[in-house]
Coordinates of C-alpha atoms and ligand atoms in Angstrom, one line a residue:
Chain A
M15 CA -38.1 -69.6 -38.0
A16 CA -34.8 -70.9 -38.4
S17 CA -32.6 -71.5 -35.3
T18 CA -29.6 -69.3 -35.6
I19 CA -27.2 -70.0 -33.1
V20 CA -27.5 -73.8 -31.8
I21 CA -25.4 -74.9 -28.8
K22 CA -25.1 -78.9 -28.4
D23 CA -24.2 -80.4 -25.3
V24 CA -21.7 -77.8 -24.9
S25 CA -19.2 -77.9 -22.3
K26 CA -15.5 -75.9 -21.6
S27 CA -13.1 -76.4 -19.0
Y28 CA -9.4 -74.8 -18.1
G29 CA -7.8 -77.4 -16.5
K30 CA -9.6 -79.2 -14.0
K31 CA -11.9 -76.1 -13.6
I32 CA -15.7 -77.0 -15.0
V33 CA -16.6 -73.0 -16.7
L34 CA -19.6 -74.6 -19.1
N35 CA -21.4 -77.7 -17.9
Q36 CA -23.5 -79.1 -21.1
I37 CA -24.9 -76.4 -22.5
N38 CA -27.8 -76.8 -24.8
L39 CA -29.3 -73.8 -26.4
T40 CA -31.1 -72.2 -29.5
V41 CA -30.9 -69.6 -30.8
E42 CA -34.1 -68.6 -33.4
S43 CA -33.4 -66.0 -36.1
G44 CA -34.7 -62.4 -35.2
Q45 CA -34.9 -63.0 -31.4
I46 CA -33.7 -61.1 -28.7
F47 CA -31.8 -63.7 -26.7
G48 CA -31.1 -62.8 -23.3
L49 CA -28.3 -64.6 -21.1
I50 CA -28.8 -63.8 -17.7
G51 CA -26.3 -64.8 -14.5
P52 CA -23.9 -63.3 -11.9
S53 CA -20.7 -62.5 -12.8
G54 CA -17.9 -65.8 -12.9
S55 CA -20.8 -68.1 -14.2
G56 CA -19.8 -68.1 -17.6
K57 CA -21.9 -65.9 -19.9
T58 CA -18.6 -64.4 -21.2
T59 CA -17.0 -67.5 -22.2
L60 CA -19.9 -69.1 -23.9
V61 CA -20.6 -65.9 -26.0
K62 CA -17.0 -65.8 -27.2
M63 CA -17.7 -69.7 -28.1
I64 CA -20.1 -68.5 -30.2
V65 CA -18.1 -65.6 -32.2
G66 CA -14.6 -68.7 -32.6
M67 CA -12.7 -67.1 -30.4
N68 CA -12.4 -70.2 -28.3
R69 CA -13.8 -74.1 -28.6
P70 CA -15.8 -76.0 -26.7
S71 CA -13.7 -78.9 -24.4
H72 CA -17.1 -81.0 -25.7
G73 CA -20.0 -80.7 -27.8
D74 CA -20.1 -78.1 -31.1
V75 CA -21.7 -74.8 -31.5
H76 CA -23.6 -73.7 -35.3
V77 CA -24.2 -70.8 -36.3
L78 CA -26.7 -70.0 -39.2
N79 CA -26.1 -73.5 -39.9
T80 CA -22.5 -73.7 -39.8
L81 CA -20.0 -75.2 -37.5
V82 CA -18.5 -72.5 -35.5
P83 CA -15.5 -71.5 -35.3
N84 CA -15.2 -70.5 -39.2
L85 CA -13.8 -67.1 -40.4
N86 CA -16.7 -66.2 -42.7
L87 CA -19.0 -66.2 -39.8
M88 CA -17.0 -63.6 -37.9
Q89 CA -17.9 -61.7 -40.9
K90 CA -21.6 -62.2 -40.3
I91 CA -21.2 -61.7 -36.4
G92 CA -21.2 -58.2 -34.4
Y93 CA -19.2 -58.7 -31.7
M94 CA -18.9 -56.2 -28.6
A95 CA -16.7 -57.4 -25.9
Q96 CA -17.4 -57.3 -22.2
A97 CA -14.0 -54.8 -21.6
D98 CA -13.3 -52.3 -24.2
A99 CA -10.9 -53.7 -26.7
L100 CA -9.9 -50.0 -28.2
Y101 CA -7.4 -48.1 -29.3
G102 CA -7.2 -45.4 -27.0
D103 CA -3.8 -43.4 -29.6
L104 CA -6.1 -43.6 -32.1
T105 CA -9.6 -41.3 -32.7
G106 CA -13.0 -43.1 -32.5
E107 CA -13.3 -42.3 -36.1
E108 CA -10.2 -44.3 -36.8
N109 CA -11.1 -46.8 -34.6
L110 CA -14.2 -47.4 -36.7
R111 CA -12.4 -47.3 -40.0
F112 CA -9.7 -50.0 -39.1
F113 CA -12.5 -52.2 -37.8
A114 CA -14.2 -51.5 -41.0
S115 CA -11.2 -52.4 -43.3
L116 CA -10.8 -55.5 -41.1
F117 CA -14.6 -56.4 -42.4
K118 CA -13.6 -55.3 -46.3
L119 CA -15.9 -52.5 -46.4
K120 CA -15.7 -50.4 -49.2
K121 CA -15.0 -46.6 -48.9
E122 CA -17.9 -45.4 -49.3
E123 CA -19.8 -48.3 -47.2
Q124 CA -17.2 -47.1 -45.0
K125 CA -18.1 -43.7 -44.7
V126 CA -22.2 -44.5 -44.6
R127 CA -21.6 -46.9 -41.6
I128 CA -18.9 -45.3 -39.7
N129 CA -22.2 -41.9 -39.7
Y130 CA -24.7 -44.6 -38.5
A131 CA -22.6 -46.3 -36.2
A132 CA -21.6 -43.6 -33.9
N133 CA -25.0 -41.5 -34.6
L134 CA -26.4 -44.4 -33.0
V135 CA -24.1 -44.5 -30.0
N136 CA -24.2 -40.4 -29.7
L137 CA -20.6 -40.4 -30.6
T138 CA -20.4 -38.2 -33.8
A139 CA -19.4 -35.1 -32.3
H140 CA -16.8 -37.1 -30.5
L141 CA -15.2 -38.9 -33.6
K142 CA -12.2 -36.9 -33.9
K143 CA -11.0 -37.3 -30.0
K144 CA -8.6 -39.9 -29.2
V145 CA -10.3 -42.7 -27.3
Q146 CA -7.8 -42.5 -24.5
D147 CA -9.5 -38.9 -23.8
Y148 CA -13.4 -40.6 -23.8
S149 CA -14.6 -41.4 -20.7
G150 CA -16.5 -44.8 -19.7
G151 CA -19.8 -44.8 -21.1
M152 CA -18.2 -43.2 -24.2
K153 CA -15.8 -46.2 -24.8
R154 CA -19.0 -48.2 -24.7
R155 CA -20.1 -46.6 -26.3
L156 CA -17.9 -46.5 -28.7
S157 CA -17.7 -50.5 -28.5
L158 CA -21.2 -50.6 -29.4
A159 CA -20.4 -48.6 -32.9
V160 CA -17.6 -51.0 -33.8
A161 CA -19.9 -54.1 -33.0
L162 CA -22.5 -52.8 -35.9
I163 CA -20.1 -51.1 -38.3
Q164 CA -19.9 -54.0 -41.1
D165 CA -23.7 -54.1 -40.8
P166 CA -23.9 -58.0 -39.0
Q167 CA -26.7 -60.5 -39.1
I168 CA -26.2 -61.2 -35.4
L169 CA -24.8 -59.5 -32.9
I170 CA -23.8 -60.7 -30.3
L171 CA -23.3 -58.1 -26.9
D172 CA -21.1 -58.6 -23.7
E173 CA -22.7 -56.2 -21.1
P174 CA -23.2 -53.9 -23.6
T175 CA -25.1 -51.5 -21.1
V176 CA -22.2 -51.3 -18.0
G177 CA -21.3 -47.9 -17.2
I178 CA -24.0 -46.3 -19.3
D179 CA -26.2 -43.5 -17.8
P180 CA -30.0 -44.2 -17.6
E181 CA -31.0 -42.3 -20.5
L182 CA -28.2 -44.0 -23.1
R183 CA -28.8 -46.8 -22.2
Q184 CA -33.2 -46.2 -23.4
S185 CA -31.7 -45.0 -26.4
I186 CA -29.8 -48.4 -27.0
W187 CA -32.1 -50.9 -25.8
T188 CA -34.5 -48.7 -27.8
E189 CA -31.9 -49.2 -31.0
I190 CA -31.4 -53.0 -30.2
R191 CA -35.4 -53.5 -30.7
R192 CA -35.2 -51.4 -34.2
L193 CA -32.3 -53.5 -35.1
K194 CA -34.5 -56.8 -34.4
T195 CA -37.5 -55.2 -36.7
T196 CA -34.7 -55.3 -39.9
G197 CA -34.3 -59.3 -39.0
K198 CA -31.7 -59.1 -37.0
T199 CA -30.6 -61.6 -34.2
I200 CA -29.5 -60.3 -31.2
L201 CA -27.7 -62.1 -28.5
I202 CA -27.2 -60.4 -25.2
T203 CA -25.6 -61.0 -22.0
T204 CA -26.3 -58.6 -18.7
H205 CA -26.7 -59.2 -14.7
V206 CA -29.5 -56.4 -14.4
M207 CA -32.3 -58.1 -14.3
D208 CA -34.7 -55.1 -15.3
E209 CA -33.0 -56.0 -18.6
A210 CA -34.2 -59.4 -19.0
D211 CA -37.5 -58.7 -18.9
K212 CA -36.6 -56.8 -22.5
C213 CA -35.9 -59.6 -24.1
D214 CA -37.9 -62.2 -26.6
R215 CA -36.7 -65.5 -24.2
L216 CA -34.0 -65.8 -21.3
A217 CA -31.9 -68.5 -20.4
M218 CA -30.7 -68.7 -16.8
V219 CA -27.0 -69.2 -16.5
R220 CA -25.7 -70.1 -12.8
D221 CA -22.4 -72.0 -12.2
G222 CA -21.5 -72.9 -15.9
E223 CA -25.5 -74.9 -16.2
I224 CA -28.9 -73.1 -17.3
L225 CA -31.0 -73.2 -14.9
A226 CA -33.9 -72.3 -16.8
S227 CA -35.0 -70.8 -20.4
G228 CA -38.2 -69.4 -21.9
T229 CA -39.9 -66.1 -22.2
P230 CA -39.9 -63.4 -19.2
A231 CA -43.6 -64.2 -19.0
E232 CA -42.7 -68.5 -19.0
L233 CA -40.6 -68.1 -16.2
K234 CA -42.4 -65.9 -13.8
E235 CA -45.1 -68.6 -14.5
Q236 CA -43.4 -71.3 -14.1
Y237 CA -42.2 -70.0 -11.0
N238 CA -45.4 -68.5 -10.0
I239 CA -44.2 -64.8 -8.9
T240 CA -44.1 -61.6 -10.5
S241 CA -40.4 -60.5 -10.9
L242 CA -38.0 -62.2 -12.3
E243 CA -35.1 -61.5 -9.9
E244 CA -37.3 -63.4 -7.7
V245 CA -37.4 -66.2 -10.1
F246 CA -33.8 -65.9 -10.3
L247 CA -33.4 -66.7 -6.4
K248 CA -35.8 -69.6 -7.0
A249 CA -34.5 -71.4 -9.5
G250 CA -30.9 -71.2 -7.9
G251 CA -32.0 -72.0 -4.5
K252 CA -33.9 -75.1 -5.9
K253 CA -30.4 -75.9 -6.8
G254 CA -28.8 -75.7 -4.0
Chain B
M27 CA -6.0 -56.1 -47.7
R28 CA -6.6 -56.7 -44.0
V29 CA -3.2 -56.3 -43.7
L30 CA -3.0 -52.7 -45.4
A31 CA -5.8 -51.8 -42.4
L32 CA -3.2 -52.9 -40.3
V33 CA -0.3 -51.4 -41.6
K34 CA -1.7 -48.0 -41.6
R35 CA -3.3 -48.1 -38.0
I36 CA 0.6 -49.4 -36.7
S37 CA 1.9 -46.1 -38.5
Q38 CA -1.0 -43.9 -37.3
Q39 CA 0.0 -45.3 -33.7
M40 CA 3.7 -45.0 -34.4
I41 CA 3.4 -41.1 -35.6
R42 CA 2.2 -40.6 -33.1
D43 CA 4.1 -42.6 -30.3
K44 CA 7.0 -39.6 -30.5
R45 CA 9.2 -41.7 -27.5
A46 CA 9.2 -44.5 -29.4
L47 CA 9.8 -42.8 -32.7
A48 CA 13.0 -40.8 -30.8
L49 CA 14.1 -44.2 -29.8
M50 CA 14.1 -45.7 -32.4
M51 CA 15.7 -43.2 -34.3
V52 CA 17.6 -40.9 -32.7
A53 CA 18.7 -42.9 -29.6
P54 CA 21.1 -45.3 -32.0
L55 CA 22.6 -42.1 -33.8
L56 CA 23.5 -40.6 -29.8
I57 CA 25.0 -43.8 -28.8
L58 CA 26.8 -44.6 -32.1
T59 CA 27.8 -41.0 -31.6
L60 CA 29.1 -41.1 -28.5
L61 CA 31.0 -44.3 -29.1
D62 CA 32.8 -42.4 -32.1
Y63 CA 34.4 -40.0 -30.1
L64 CA 35.3 -42.2 -26.8
L65 CA 37.2 -44.8 -29.1
T66 CA 38.4 -42.8 -31.9
S67 CA 40.1 -40.0 -29.7
E68 CA 43.0 -39.0 -29.8
T69 CA 45.6 -40.6 -27.5
V70 CA 47.6 -39.4 -25.4
T71 CA 51.3 -38.9 -25.2
P72 CA 53.2 -41.1 -22.9
K73 CA 55.0 -39.7 -20.3
I74 CA 58.0 -41.3 -18.7
G75 CA 60.7 -40.7 -16.4
V76 CA 64.4 -41.5 -17.1
A77 CA 67.4 -41.4 -15.2
H78 CA 71.2 -42.7 -16.3
V79 CA 70.0 -43.2 -20.0
D80 CA 72.0 -41.7 -23.0
D81 CA 71.0 -39.6 -25.3
M82 CA 70.5 -41.4 -27.9
L83 CA 67.8 -43.6 -26.5
I84 CA 66.3 -40.2 -25.5
E85 CA 66.4 -39.5 -28.8
Q86 CA 64.5 -42.3 -30.3
L87 CA 62.3 -42.5 -27.4
E88 CA 61.0 -39.0 -28.1
E89 CA 61.1 -39.6 -32.2
M90 CA 58.3 -42.3 -31.1
D91 CA 56.5 -40.0 -29.3
I92 CA 57.1 -40.7 -26.0
A93 CA 57.6 -37.4 -23.6
V94 CA 60.5 -38.0 -21.6
L95 CA 61.6 -36.2 -17.9
T96 CA 65.0 -36.8 -16.9
Y97 CA 66.2 -37.2 -13.4
D98 CA 69.6 -37.1 -12.6
D99 CA 69.0 -39.7 -9.4
I100 CA 66.2 -40.7 -8.0
E101 CA 65.3 -42.2 -4.3
D102 CA 61.7 -43.9 -5.1
K103 CA 60.7 -44.3 -8.5
E104 CA 57.3 -45.1 -7.8
Q105 CA 56.7 -42.2 -5.7
I106 CA 58.2 -40.1 -8.8
I107 CA 55.8 -42.0 -11.2
I108 CA 52.6 -41.3 -9.0
D109 CA 53.4 -37.7 -8.1
K110 CA 54.8 -36.6 -11.3
E111 CA 51.6 -38.5 -12.9
L112 CA 54.0 -40.5 -15.2
D113 CA 53.2 -43.6 -17.2
G114 CA 56.5 -45.3 -16.7
F115 CA 60.3 -44.8 -15.6
L116 CA 63.3 -45.7 -17.0
R117 CA 66.5 -46.3 -15.6
M118 CA 70.0 -48.2 -16.7
E119 CA 71.8 -49.6 -14.3
D120 CA 75.2 -51.3 -15.7
D121 CA 73.7 -52.7 -18.9
N122 CA 70.5 -53.4 -18.2
I123 CA 67.7 -51.5 -18.2
Q124 CA 64.5 -51.5 -15.8
I125 CA 61.2 -50.6 -16.8
T126 CA 59.0 -49.5 -14.4
L127 CA 54.7 -48.9 -15.3
K128 CA 52.4 -47.3 -13.8
N129 CA 49.9 -50.0 -15.1
A130 CA 46.9 -48.0 -14.7
N131 CA 45.2 -49.1 -18.2
P132 CA 46.9 -52.6 -19.1
S133 CA 46.5 -51.7 -22.1
T134 CA 47.9 -48.3 -22.9
A135 CA 50.8 -49.7 -20.0
K136 CA 51.2 -52.6 -23.1
A137 CA 51.4 -50.3 -25.5
L138 CA 53.9 -48.3 -24.0
Q139 CA 56.2 -51.5 -23.0
M140 CA 56.6 -52.0 -27.0
K141 CA 57.7 -48.8 -27.7
I142 CA 60.1 -49.0 -24.7
Q143 CA 61.4 -52.3 -26.3
Q144 CA 61.3 -50.9 -29.8
A145 CA 63.6 -47.8 -29.2
V146 CA 66.1 -49.5 -27.1
A147 CA 66.2 -52.3 -29.4
A148 CA 67.0 -49.6 -32.4
V149 CA 69.5 -47.5 -30.4
S150 CA 71.3 -50.7 -29.9
A151 CA 71.7 -52.0 -33.2
K152 CA 72.7 -48.5 -34.0
E153 CA 75.2 -49.0 -31.4
Q154 CA 76.1 -52.5 -32.8
A155 CA 76.7 -50.6 -36.2
N156 CA 78.8 -47.9 -34.7
K157 CA 80.8 -50.5 -33.4
L158 CA 81.6 -52.6 -35.9
S159 CA 82.3 -50.1 -38.2
L160 CA 84.8 -48.8 -35.9
F161 CA 86.7 -51.8 -35.5
I162 CA 86.7 -52.0 -39.5
Q163 CA 88.6 -48.6 -39.6
Q164 CA 91.0 -50.0 -36.6
I165 CA 91.7 -53.1 -39.1
Q166 CA 92.3 -50.7 -41.9
E167 CA 94.8 -48.5 -40.4
K168 CA 96.3 -51.4 -39.0
A169 CA 96.7 -53.1 -42.7
P170 CA 96.6 -50.1 -44.9
G171 CA 96.8 -50.8 -48.8
N172 CA 93.7 -52.3 -49.4
L173 CA 90.7 -50.3 -49.2
I174 CA 87.6 -51.4 -47.9
E175 CA 84.5 -48.9 -48.3
L176 CA 81.6 -49.7 -45.9
E177 CA 78.5 -48.8 -45.8
Q178 CA 77.0 -46.9 -42.5
G179 CA 74.7 -49.8 -40.9
K180 CA 71.7 -49.1 -40.2
A181 CA 68.7 -50.4 -38.3
L182 CA 65.9 -52.3 -40.0
E183 CA 63.0 -50.4 -40.5
I184 CA 59.2 -52.4 -40.7
D185 CA 57.3 -51.3 -43.4
T186 CA 53.7 -52.5 -42.8
D187 CA 51.2 -53.1 -45.4
Y188 CA 47.6 -53.7 -44.8
I189 CA 45.1 -55.5 -46.7
Y190 CA 42.3 -54.6 -44.8
G191 CA 41.9 -51.0 -43.1
K192 CA 44.9 -48.5 -42.8
Q193 CA 47.5 -47.8 -40.4
D194 CA 45.1 -45.0 -38.3
T195 CA 42.2 -47.5 -38.2
T196 CA 40.7 -47.6 -35.1
F197 CA 38.6 -50.4 -33.1
F198 CA 35.8 -48.3 -34.1
D199 CA 36.2 -48.6 -37.5
Q200 CA 35.7 -52.1 -37.0
L201 CA 33.5 -52.2 -34.2
S202 CA 31.1 -49.8 -36.1
P203 CA 29.7 -52.2 -38.9
I204 CA 28.8 -54.4 -36.1
L205 CA 26.7 -51.8 -33.8
V206 CA 25.1 -50.1 -36.7
G207 CA 23.5 -53.5 -37.2
Y208 CA 23.2 -54.7 -33.4
F209 CA 21.0 -50.7 -33.2
V210 CA 18.9 -52.0 -35.6
F211 CA 18.1 -55.5 -34.1
F212 CA 17.8 -54.1 -30.4
F213 CA 15.4 -51.2 -31.8
V214 CA 13.7 -52.8 -33.3
F215 CA 13.0 -56.5 -31.4
L216 CA 12.1 -54.2 -28.4
I217 CA 9.5 -51.4 -30.3
S218 CA 8.0 -54.6 -32.3
G219 CA 7.4 -56.7 -29.7
I220 CA 6.2 -54.2 -26.5
A221 CA 3.3 -53.3 -29.7
L222 CA 2.2 -56.8 -30.1
L223 CA 2.4 -57.3 -26.0
R224 CA 0.1 -54.0 -25.6
E225 CA -2.0 -55.3 -28.3
R226 CA -2.4 -58.6 -26.5
T227 CA -2.5 -56.9 -22.5
T228 CA -5.3 -54.0 -23.5
G229 CA -7.7 -57.2 -25.1
T230 CA -7.7 -55.6 -28.6
L231 CA -6.1 -58.6 -29.9
D232 CA -8.4 -60.5 -28.9
R233 CA -11.2 -57.9 -30.2
L234 CA -9.0 -58.7 -33.3
L235 CA -9.5 -62.0 -33.6
A236 CA -12.9 -61.6 -33.5
T237 CA -12.9 -60.5 -37.2
P238 CA -12.4 -62.6 -40.0
I239 CA -8.8 -61.8 -39.6
Q240 CA -6.3 -64.5 -40.4
R241 CA -3.5 -65.3 -38.2
R242 CA -1.1 -65.1 -40.8
E243 CA -2.8 -61.5 -41.6
I244 CA -1.7 -60.0 -38.3
V245 CA 1.7 -61.4 -38.6
F246 CA 2.0 -59.8 -41.9
G247 CA 0.7 -57.2 -40.6
Y248 CA 2.7 -55.8 -38.0
L249 CA 5.9 -57.1 -40.2
L250 CA 5.3 -54.4 -42.8
G251 CA 3.5 -51.7 -40.4
Y252 CA 7.2 -51.8 -38.5
G253 CA 9.1 -53.2 -41.2
L254 CA 8.4 -49.4 -43.0
F255 CA 9.5 -48.1 -39.8
A256 CA 12.6 -50.2 -39.6
I257 CA 13.8 -49.2 -43.1
I258 CA 13.7 -45.4 -41.7
Q259 CA 15.6 -46.4 -39.0
T260 CA 18.1 -48.9 -40.9
I261 CA 18.5 -45.6 -43.5
I262 CA 18.8 -43.0 -41.4
V263 CA 21.3 -45.0 -38.9
V264 CA 23.5 -46.0 -41.9
F265 CA 23.9 -42.4 -43.8
Y266 CA 24.4 -41.0 -40.2
A267 CA 27.3 -43.5 -39.6
V268 CA 29.1 -43.0 -43.1
K269 CA 28.5 -39.4 -44.3
V270 CA 28.2 -37.9 -40.8
L271 CA 30.7 -40.4 -38.6
D272 CA 32.7 -40.8 -41.3
I273 CA 32.7 -44.7 -40.6
T274 CA 34.8 -47.0 -42.9
L275 CA 32.7 -47.7 -45.5
I276 CA 34.6 -49.4 -48.3
G277 CA 32.0 -51.9 -50.0
S278 CA 28.2 -50.4 -51.2
L279 CA 26.1 -48.9 -48.8
W280 CA 23.1 -50.4 -50.9
H281 CA 25.0 -53.9 -49.8
V282 CA 24.8 -52.5 -45.8
I283 CA 21.5 -51.3 -46.3
L284 CA 20.1 -54.8 -47.3
I285 CA 21.7 -56.6 -44.9
N286 CA 20.3 -54.3 -41.8
L287 CA 16.9 -55.0 -43.4
T288 CA 17.6 -58.5 -42.9
I289 CA 18.4 -57.8 -39.1
A290 CA 15.7 -56.0 -39.2
L291 CA 13.0 -58.1 -40.6
V292 CA 14.8 -61.1 -37.8
A293 CA 14.3 -58.5 -34.9
L294 CA 10.8 -57.5 -35.8
S295 CA 9.7 -61.2 -35.9
L296 CA 11.8 -62.3 -33.1
G297 CA 10.3 -59.3 -31.1
I298 CA 7.1 -60.6 -31.9
L299 CA 7.2 -64.0 -31.3
L300 CA 9.0 -63.3 -27.7
S301 CA 6.1 -60.8 -27.3
A302 CA 3.9 -64.2 -27.0
F303 CA 5.5 -65.2 -24.1
A304 CA 5.1 -62.1 -21.7
N305 CA 2.8 -60.5 -19.9
S306 CA 3.9 -57.5 -19.2
E307 CA 5.9 -54.5 -20.8
F308 CA 8.5 -55.5 -18.0
Q309 CA 8.8 -59.6 -18.9
M310 CA 9.3 -58.4 -22.4
M311 CA 12.5 -56.4 -20.9
Q312 CA 13.6 -59.5 -19.0
F313 CA 13.9 -61.0 -22.7
I314 CA 16.9 -58.5 -23.2
P315 CA 19.8 -60.0 -21.3
I316 CA 18.8 -63.6 -22.6
A317 CA 18.2 -63.3 -26.2
I318 CA 19.8 -59.6 -27.1
I319 CA 22.8 -58.9 -25.0
P320 CA 24.6 -62.0 -26.3
Q321 CA 24.4 -61.7 -29.6
I322 CA 26.6 -58.7 -29.5
F323 CA 29.3 -60.7 -28.2
F324 CA 29.3 -63.2 -30.9
A325 CA 28.5 -60.3 -33.9
G326 CA 32.4 -60.6 -34.3
I327 CA 33.8 -57.4 -31.4
F328 CA 35.4 -60.7 -30.1
P329 CA 36.7 -63.8 -32.4
V330 CA 34.7 -66.2 -32.8
E331 CA 37.5 -68.1 -34.3
G332 CA 39.4 -68.2 -30.8
M333 CA 36.2 -69.4 -29.0
A334 CA 35.5 -72.5 -26.6
D335 CA 33.9 -75.0 -29.1
W336 CA 30.6 -75.0 -27.7
L337 CA 30.8 -71.2 -27.6
Q338 CA 31.2 -71.2 -32.1
V339 CA 28.4 -73.8 -31.8
I340 CA 26.0 -71.0 -29.4
A341 CA 27.7 -68.3 -31.5
K342 CA 26.3 -70.0 -35.0
G343 CA 23.1 -70.0 -33.5
M344 CA 22.6 -66.5 -33.4
P345 CA 21.3 -64.2 -36.2
M346 CA 23.8 -61.5 -35.0
Y347 CA 26.8 -63.6 -35.7
Y348 CA 26.2 -63.7 -39.3
A349 CA 24.8 -60.3 -39.3
G350 CA 28.1 -58.8 -37.7
N351 CA 30.2 -60.8 -40.2
A352 CA 28.7 -59.9 -43.5
L353 CA 28.5 -56.3 -42.1
V354 CA 32.0 -56.1 -41.4
D355 CA 32.7 -57.8 -44.7
V356 CA 31.2 -55.2 -46.1
M357 CA 31.8 -52.2 -44.5
Y358 CA 35.4 -52.8 -43.2
K359 CA 37.3 -55.3 -46.0
G360 CA 34.7 -54.0 -49.0
L361 CA 33.7 -57.4 -49.8
G362 CA 31.0 -57.5 -52.3
I363 CA 27.5 -59.3 -52.7
S364 CA 28.9 -63.0 -53.3
D365 CA 30.7 -63.0 -50.1
I366 CA 27.8 -62.1 -47.8
Q367 CA 24.8 -63.8 -50.2
Y368 CA 25.5 -67.1 -47.3
D369 CA 24.9 -64.8 -44.4
L370 CA 21.9 -63.3 -46.1
L371 CA 20.4 -66.5 -46.9
I372 CA 20.6 -67.6 -42.9
L373 CA 19.3 -63.9 -41.8
L374 CA 16.7 -64.7 -44.3
G375 CA 16.3 -68.3 -43.0
F376 CA 16.1 -67.1 -39.1
A377 CA 13.2 -64.7 -40.3
I378 CA 11.0 -67.4 -42.0
V379 CA 11.4 -69.6 -39.0
F380 CA 10.0 -66.9 -36.8
I381 CA 7.6 -65.7 -39.0
L382 CA 6.0 -69.2 -38.8
L383 CA 6.4 -69.9 -35.6
N384 CA 4.5 -66.3 -35.1
I385 CA 1.9 -68.0 -37.0
V386 CA 1.3 -70.7 -35.0
T387 CA 2.1 -69.5 -31.5
L388 CA -1.3 -67.0 -32.3
K389 CA -3.0 -70.3 -32.5
K390 CA -2.9 -69.7 -28.5
Y391 CA -5.1 -67.1 -28.9
R392 CA -7.5 -68.5 -31.5
D393 CA -6.9 -71.1 -33.4
I394 CA -8.8 -70.7 -36.5
Ligands
LIG413 N1 -8.4 -68.5 -20.1 C1 -9.3 -68.8 -18.6 N2 -8.7 -69.7 -18.1 C2 -9.0 -70.2 -17.0 N3 -10.2 -69.7 -16.4 C3 -11.1 -69.2 -16.9 C4 -10.6 -68.5 -18.2 N4 -12.0 -67.4 -18.4 C5 -13.0 -67.6 -17.8 N5 -12.5 -68.1 -16.6 C6 -13.3 -68.8 -15.8 O1 -15.1 -68.6 -16.2 C7 -15.6 -68.3 -14.8 C8 -16.4 -67.7 -15.7 O2 -16.0 -66.6 -16.8 P1 -17.1 -66.1 -17.2 O3 -17.4 -66.6 -18.7 O4 -16.1 -64.7 -17.7 O5 -17.9 -65.3 -16.2 P2 -18.9 -63.9 -16.5 O6 -18.9 -63.4 -17.8 O7 -20.3 -64.6 -16.8 O8 -18.6 -63.3 -15.5 C9 -14.6 -67.6 -14.0 O9 -14.6 -68.2 -13.3 C10 -13.5 -67.6 -15.1 O10 -12.5 -67.7 -14.1
LIG414 MG1 -18.4 -61.9 -18.4

């Protein structure tokens, strides 16, 4: 398996504050990789770095064997930001169409992809509504649809299921797994432990460092416990 | 292509934002109309009281559009001026004329004083001439024989020609070209600046930068998107000013539109640039007294040549200085393209510098 994302010795600081400290991480192609950690641990910072929105202070990130940041690479990455960044005065469909044209999709393809993405997140009936009239969950779903619009090879989802009801969360996970079978690589951040179990591999982040990584089973075994939540507490506790 | 996507999105947003549209398209018309009424309204006839003044002077004063009320004698000039709402009082004492002016409004008082002086000068000139002819007549009576026919003396009349404008040109005629340009500048600045600011504060700029869009595509998308509305605004404002308010336009209408479009480009690029240094809409408003209002003072309302040297240096750093110059040249003086090309080029220079700075400033958010 080829490595899709390779993070080597990455540190990031804002002024004196060190947000990421010597991160090493490899995400293999076709994996669902979970970054799990409490809020403020540096997940969003790391994820934005992979997309190419900010540069590491030290170390480097390669995606698909290309040094990040790189504009061509962005075409291949579908990014769902933690905070919904949508145009409230436009309809759902207009939002999708706008992003589709930023990725230079052809007219026909746009139509197909908009239908696909909207259907996936159950928004087809609401496409003509202005986004400012959407509920929080609907906005989250639209953000996911935007991330999928150009049929990207890599999906980077920053806390995608926050504010989404359990039923839809279930269907989103089903889709994430289906996307995986089509060969996509998916990096997902979460602070919800039960979602971690659904990942192929995990990395636990705390205070800008990776405490542990491996498959969920490996982690449980390594720490000799059954729930990941406990792993987290143990791993975190060990560090003090 | 991505630029067009941005243009399309901006147009959709703008068309839905009725308030912003009204601010851009209607507000300048309202202000221009109001100013038109304020500055071209008929000047009221000044009213003065007189005492011990001879009829010839009264006649002369009335000829000069001054309403004259005659009093026999007065105790207290000031009281009468205030009670009867006079603008001044004129009184002969021996051979002296004493003028009391209310001076509630210095500029109208000055004008009144001028008129009175002119009237007095005209009357005394006539008197001199009369005395002279009387004198000659007397000489001739004493020494008959050679009759000298003497022409009746006449007070000098002044004929005034104007290079620019005409006798009934008002302050508004000279001011309005500047205002037309200034409103385009102001409203385009505000709307485009706030738009990009909002893009940033709602996080959509970040989201945009997670797509393969180039920084310059964002800048050009914004310039074009809001540029379209600026073009519409410019055309509406210029046509309204010229066709409805009947503002003096001696030069070409197309040159006026060309100048205003250049102004809009400068305002757009400046608005977008400054929005990068504001974190809220209120902070954007804080740029108005610093970067926008002072421009009007240097746009030609006050003659820049008369300013202190350092002020003249400041003036030349302001886009509106060149814009005002060009607009007055075309609209009021009727000059052609060769007289404004220099101003236009400098304005374009401003725009290019601002655009380049914009592209660099966006690095703050994504450095490729
Ligand atoms: N632009 C920034 N400037 C300064 N500090 C920042 C910036 N972005 C993030 N941080 C800090 O980095 C830390 C990690 O933030 P973040 O990556 O958002 O964590 P998470 O996504 O895990 O909640 C936080 O303490 C946050 O305050
Ligand atoms: Mg986060």
